[in-house]
Amino acid sequence: MNVLDRFRLDGRNVILTGVGPGLGEHVAKAYAELGANVVISARSQDRLVRIAEEINGRDGGRALAVAADAGERADLENLVARAREAFGPVHVVFNNAAAGVVYAADGGLWANTDEVWKTAMDVNVMATWRLAELTATDMEAHGNGIIISVQSCGGFTPIPPAVAYGVSKAALAFLTRSLAKALAPHTRVNALCVGSMSPDGQEAEIHKGLGLAERNAIKRFGAADEAVGAAILLASNASSYTTGSTIFVEGGRVGTIA
């Protein structure tokens, strides 16, 4: 076998949440290019349609766009049902949806209202739990299930005033390890921690003044496509002996804390 064949995703049916112009779009296109059938979701249907059309316009591309709010169980139930109807049993879930960040301009620490806390936990933690529950029968039946959750440096290093967001991401790290233990050996569960990153590698207006790039060893923002390699690794047989782990693609922000 060619060593690169271990990274192929031929015939895998993948659900991706939070698919937008950054990491989600890049990963969806990469998975499709490697042979997967991808079901992409986000709250914005227009953006999803564009991405699906681009994937389906390629030779062999197979994508389905399903609008869904990752914080709503009914939406996730519909997402899984549509995925099965279109392609069959689910093999991979890529949890990229995120919510609950507050900034100093929003009112500081106490902008973490009850509603913000609820949204952060529903989208950043419960969506992963619910999708694991909803796809468990598929993954146990075929024995090759994979769950990947996108982590944040905020789950490892405090980023006030985004306390609700950080706590939810810290909870996601423990949920990843818990599901890895509970669902083995038929399902592998890992996380991909991304840091200061944007679609094109440029600092977004909303991030200016926070000094995010200066907090990492590489001293720059990352581009979304720089995390694609790690996402492919975790979704493929190339990581067949890896579960309960986190791959860091964050310029060294967490790994080089002094």
Coordinates of C-alpha atoms in Angstrom, one line a residue:
M1 CA 0.0 0.0 0.0
N2 CA 1.2 3.5 -0.9
V3 CA 1.7 5.3 2.4
L4 CA -0.5 8.2 1.2
D5 CA -3.4 5.8 0.7
R6 CA -3.8 5.7 4.5
F7 CA -5.0 9.3 4.3
R8 CA -7.7 8.5 1.8
L9 CA -11.4 8.9 2.9
D10 CA -13.0 7.0 0.0
G11 CA -16.6 6.0 0.9
R12 CA -16.6 7.7 4.3
N13 CA -19.8 9.7 5.1
V14 CA -18.9 12.9 7.0
I15 CA -21.0 15.4 8.9
L16 CA -19.3 18.8 9.4
T17 CA -20.8 21.6 11.6
G18 CA -19.9 25.2 11.6
V19 CA -18.9 25.2 7.9
G20 CA -18.0 28.8 7.0
P21 CA -15.3 30.6 5.0
G22 CA -12.5 29.5 7.3
L23 CA -11.5 26.1 8.7
G24 CA -14.8 24.4 8.0
E25 CA -14.8 25.2 4.3
H26 CA -11.2 24.1 3.9
V27 CA -11.7 20.8 5.7
A28 CA -15.0 20.0 3.9
K29 CA -13.3 20.5 0.5
A30 CA -10.2 18.5 1.5
Y31 CA -12.3 15.6 2.8
A32 CA -14.3 15.6 -0.4
E33 CA -11.2 15.6 -2.5
L34 CA -10.0 12.6 -0.6
G35 CA -13.1 10.6 -1.5
A36 CA -15.6 11.4 1.3
N37 CA -19.2 12.3 1.0
V38 CA -19.6 15.4 3.0
V39 CA -22.7 16.8 4.7
I40 CA -22.0 20.4 5.5
S41 CA -24.0 22.5 8.0
A42 CA -24.2 25.9 9.5
R43 CA -26.9 28.4 10.2
S44 CA -26.4 30.3 6.9
Q45 CA -27.9 28.3 4.0
D46 CA -26.6 30.7 1.3
R47 CA -23.0 30.1 2.3
L48 CA -23.5 26.4 2.5
V49 CA -25.0 26.2 -1.0
R50 CA -22.0 27.9 -2.5
I51 CA -19.6 25.5 -0.9
A52 CA -21.6 22.5 -1.8
E53 CA -21.8 23.7 -5.4
E54 CA -18.1 24.1 -5.6
I55 CA -17.5 20.6 -4.2
N56 CA -20.1 19.0 -6.5
G57 CA -18.6 20.8 -9.5
R58 CA -15.4 18.8 -9.2
D59 CA -15.0 15.3 -10.5
G60 CA -16.3 12.8 -8.0
G61 CA -17.4 15.5 -5.5
R62 CA -20.4 14.7 -3.4
A63 CA -21.7 17.3 -0.9
L64 CA -25.1 18.0 0.7
A65 CA -25.8 21.4 2.4
V66 CA -28.2 21.3 5.4
A67 CA -28.9 24.4 7.4
A68 CA -28.7 23.7 11.2
D69 CA -28.1 25.4 14.4
A70 CA -25.7 23.2 16.3
G71 CA -27.1 24.4 19.6
E72 CA -30.6 22.9 18.8
R73 CA -31.1 19.2 19.2
A74 CA -33.9 19.1 16.7
D75 CA -31.7 20.6 14.0
L76 CA -29.0 18.0 14.8
E77 CA -31.5 15.2 14.5
N78 CA -32.6 16.5 11.1
L79 CA -28.9 16.8 10.1
V80 CA -28.1 13.2 10.9
A81 CA -31.3 12.0 9.2
R82 CA -30.6 13.9 6.0
A83 CA -27.0 12.6 6.0
R84 CA -28.2 9.0 6.3
E85 CA -30.9 9.5 3.6
A86 CA -28.3 11.0 1.2
F87 CA -25.3 8.8 1.8
G88 CA -25.9 6.1 4.4
P89 CA -24.4 5.4 7.8
V90 CA -22.2 8.2 9.3
H91 CA -18.5 7.5 9.6
V92 CA -17.1 10.8 10.7
V93 CA -18.4 13.8 12.7
F94 CA -16.3 17.0 12.5
N95 CA -17.6 19.4 15.2
N96 CA -16.5 22.9 14.2
A97 CA -19.4 25.0 15.3
A98 CA -18.5 27.5 18.1
A99 CA -20.3 30.3 20.0
G100 CA -20.2 32.3 23.2
V101 CA -17.3 34.6 22.7
V102 CA -17.6 38.0 24.4
Y103 CA -15.2 41.0 24.0
A104 CA -14.3 43.9 26.2
A105 CA -16.4 46.1 23.9
D106 CA -19.4 43.9 24.8
G107 CA -19.3 45.0 28.4
G108 CA -16.4 43.0 29.8
L109 CA -16.5 40.1 32.2
W110 CA -20.2 40.5 33.1
A111 CA -21.2 40.3 29.5
N112 CA -21.1 36.6 30.1
T113 CA -24.8 36.5 30.8
D114 CA -26.9 33.4 31.5
E115 CA -27.8 33.3 27.9
V116 CA -24.2 33.5 26.8
W117 CA -23.3 30.7 29.1
K118 CA -26.2 28.6 27.8
T119 CA -25.3 29.2 24.2
A120 CA -21.6 28.4 24.8
M121 CA -22.4 25.1 26.5
D122 CA -25.1 24.1 23.9
V123 CA -22.9 24.8 20.9
N124 CA -19.4 24.1 22.2
V125 CA -20.1 21.0 24.4
M126 CA -23.6 19.6 24.0
A127 CA -23.5 19.6 20.2
T128 CA -20.6 17.2 20.3
W129 CA -22.4 15.0 22.9
R130 CA -25.7 15.0 20.9
L131 CA -24.1 14.1 17.6
A132 CA -22.1 11.3 19.3
E133 CA -25.4 10.0 20.7
L134 CA -27.2 10.4 17.4
T135 CA -24.5 8.6 15.3
A136 CA -23.5 6.0 17.9
T137 CA -25.5 3.1 16.3
D138 CA -23.9 3.8 12.9
M139 CA -20.4 3.9 14.3
E140 CA -20.8 0.8 16.4
A141 CA -22.2 -1.1 13.5
H142 CA -19.4 -0.4 11.0
G143 CA -16.7 -0.2 13.7
N144 CA -14.8 2.7 12.2
G145 CA -16.3 5.7 13.8
I146 CA -14.4 9.0 14.2
I147 CA -15.4 12.1 16.1
I148 CA -13.3 15.2 15.9
S149 CA -14.0 18.4 17.9
V150 CA -12.3 21.7 17.2
Q151 CA -10.8 23.0 20.4
S152 CA -9.5 26.5 21.2
C153 CA -6.5 27.9 23.0
G154 CA -9.2 29.5 25.2
G155 CA -9.9 26.1 26.7
F156 CA -6.3 25.9 28.0
T157 CA -5.2 29.5 28.6
P158 CA -7.7 32.1 30.0
I159 CA -8.8 34.8 27.5
P160 CA -10.8 37.2 29.7
P161 CA -13.5 38.4 29.3
A162 CA -14.5 35.3 27.3
V163 CA -15.0 33.2 30.4
A164 CA -18.1 31.2 29.3
Y165 CA -16.4 30.4 26.0
G166 CA -13.2 29.3 27.7
V167 CA -14.9 27.1 30.3
S168 CA -17.0 25.5 27.6
K169 CA -13.9 24.6 25.6
A170 CA -12.2 23.3 28.7
A171 CA -15.3 21.1 29.2
L172 CA -15.0 19.9 25.6
A173 CA -11.5 18.7 26.2
F174 CA -12.7 16.5 29.0
L175 CA -15.7 15.4 27.0
T176 CA -13.3 14.3 24.2
R177 CA -11.3 12.1 26.6
S178 CA -14.5 10.8 28.2
L179 CA -16.1 9.8 24.9
A180 CA -12.8 8.3 23.7
K181 CA -12.8 5.9 26.7
A182 CA -16.6 5.2 26.5
L183 CA -16.9 4.6 22.8
A184 CA -13.7 2.5 22.2
P185 CA -12.9 0.5 20.3
H186 CA -15.4 1.1 17.6
T187 CA -15.1 4.9 17.6
R188 CA -12.1 7.1 18.0
V189 CA -12.6 10.6 19.5
N190 CA -10.0 13.3 19.2
A191 CA -9.7 17.1 19.2
L192 CA -8.0 19.6 17.0
C193 CA -6.9 22.8 18.8
V194 CA -6.5 25.8 16.6
G195 CA -5.2 29.2 17.8
S196 CA -5.1 32.7 16.3
M197 CA -6.4 31.8 12.9
S198 CA -8.4 33.5 10.1
P199 CA -9.5 32.5 6.6
D200 CA -6.5 34.2 4.9
G201 CA -4.0 34.5 7.8
Q202 CA -4.7 38.2 8.4
E203 CA -5.7 39.6 11.7
A204 CA -9.5 40.3 11.7
E205 CA -10.7 43.7 12.8
I206 CA -12.4 42.2 15.8
H207 CA -9.1 40.8 17.0
K208 CA -7.0 44.0 16.7
G209 CA -5.7 45.2 20.1
L210 CA -5.9 41.8 21.7
G211 CA -2.3 40.9 20.9
L212 CA -3.2 37.3 19.9
A213 CA -0.4 36.8 17.4
E214 CA 2.1 37.9 20.0
R215 CA 1.0 35.2 22.4
N216 CA 2.3 32.4 20.2
A217 CA 5.8 31.3 19.3
I218 CA 5.4 31.9 15.6
K219 CA 4.3 35.5 16.1
R220 CA 1.6 35.6 13.4
F221 CA -2.0 34.6 12.7
G222 CA -2.5 31.2 11.0
A223 CA -4.4 30.7 7.8
A224 CA -7.3 28.3 8.0
D225 CA -5.7 25.9 5.5
E226 CA -2.8 25.3 7.8
A227 CA -5.0 23.1 10.0
V228 CA -6.2 20.9 7.2
G229 CA -3.4 18.4 7.4
A230 CA -4.2 17.7 11.0
A231 CA -7.9 17.4 10.2
I232 CA -7.1 14.8 7.5
L233 CA -4.9 12.9 9.8
L234 CA -7.5 12.6 12.5
A235 CA -10.3 11.5 10.0
S236 CA -8.2 8.9 8.3
N237 CA -6.7 5.5 9.0
A238 CA -3.3 7.2 9.3
S239 CA -4.3 7.9 13.0
S240 CA -5.9 4.5 13.6
Y241 CA -4.1 4.1 17.0
T242 CA -5.0 7.6 18.2
T243 CA -7.9 8.4 20.5
G244 CA -8.5 10.7 23.4
S245 CA -5.8 13.1 22.1
T246 CA -5.5 16.7 21.0
I247 CA -3.4 17.9 18.1
F248 CA -2.4 21.5 18.5
V249 CA -2.2 23.8 15.4
E250 CA -1.9 27.1 17.2
G251 CA 1.6 28.5 16.5
G252 CA 2.9 27.3 19.8
R253 CA 0.7 29.4 22.0
V254 CA -0.2 26.5 24.4
G255 CA 2.9 24.4 23.8
T256 CA 5.4 27.2 24.6
I257 CA 3.7 28.8 27.6
A258 CA 6.5 30.1 29.8

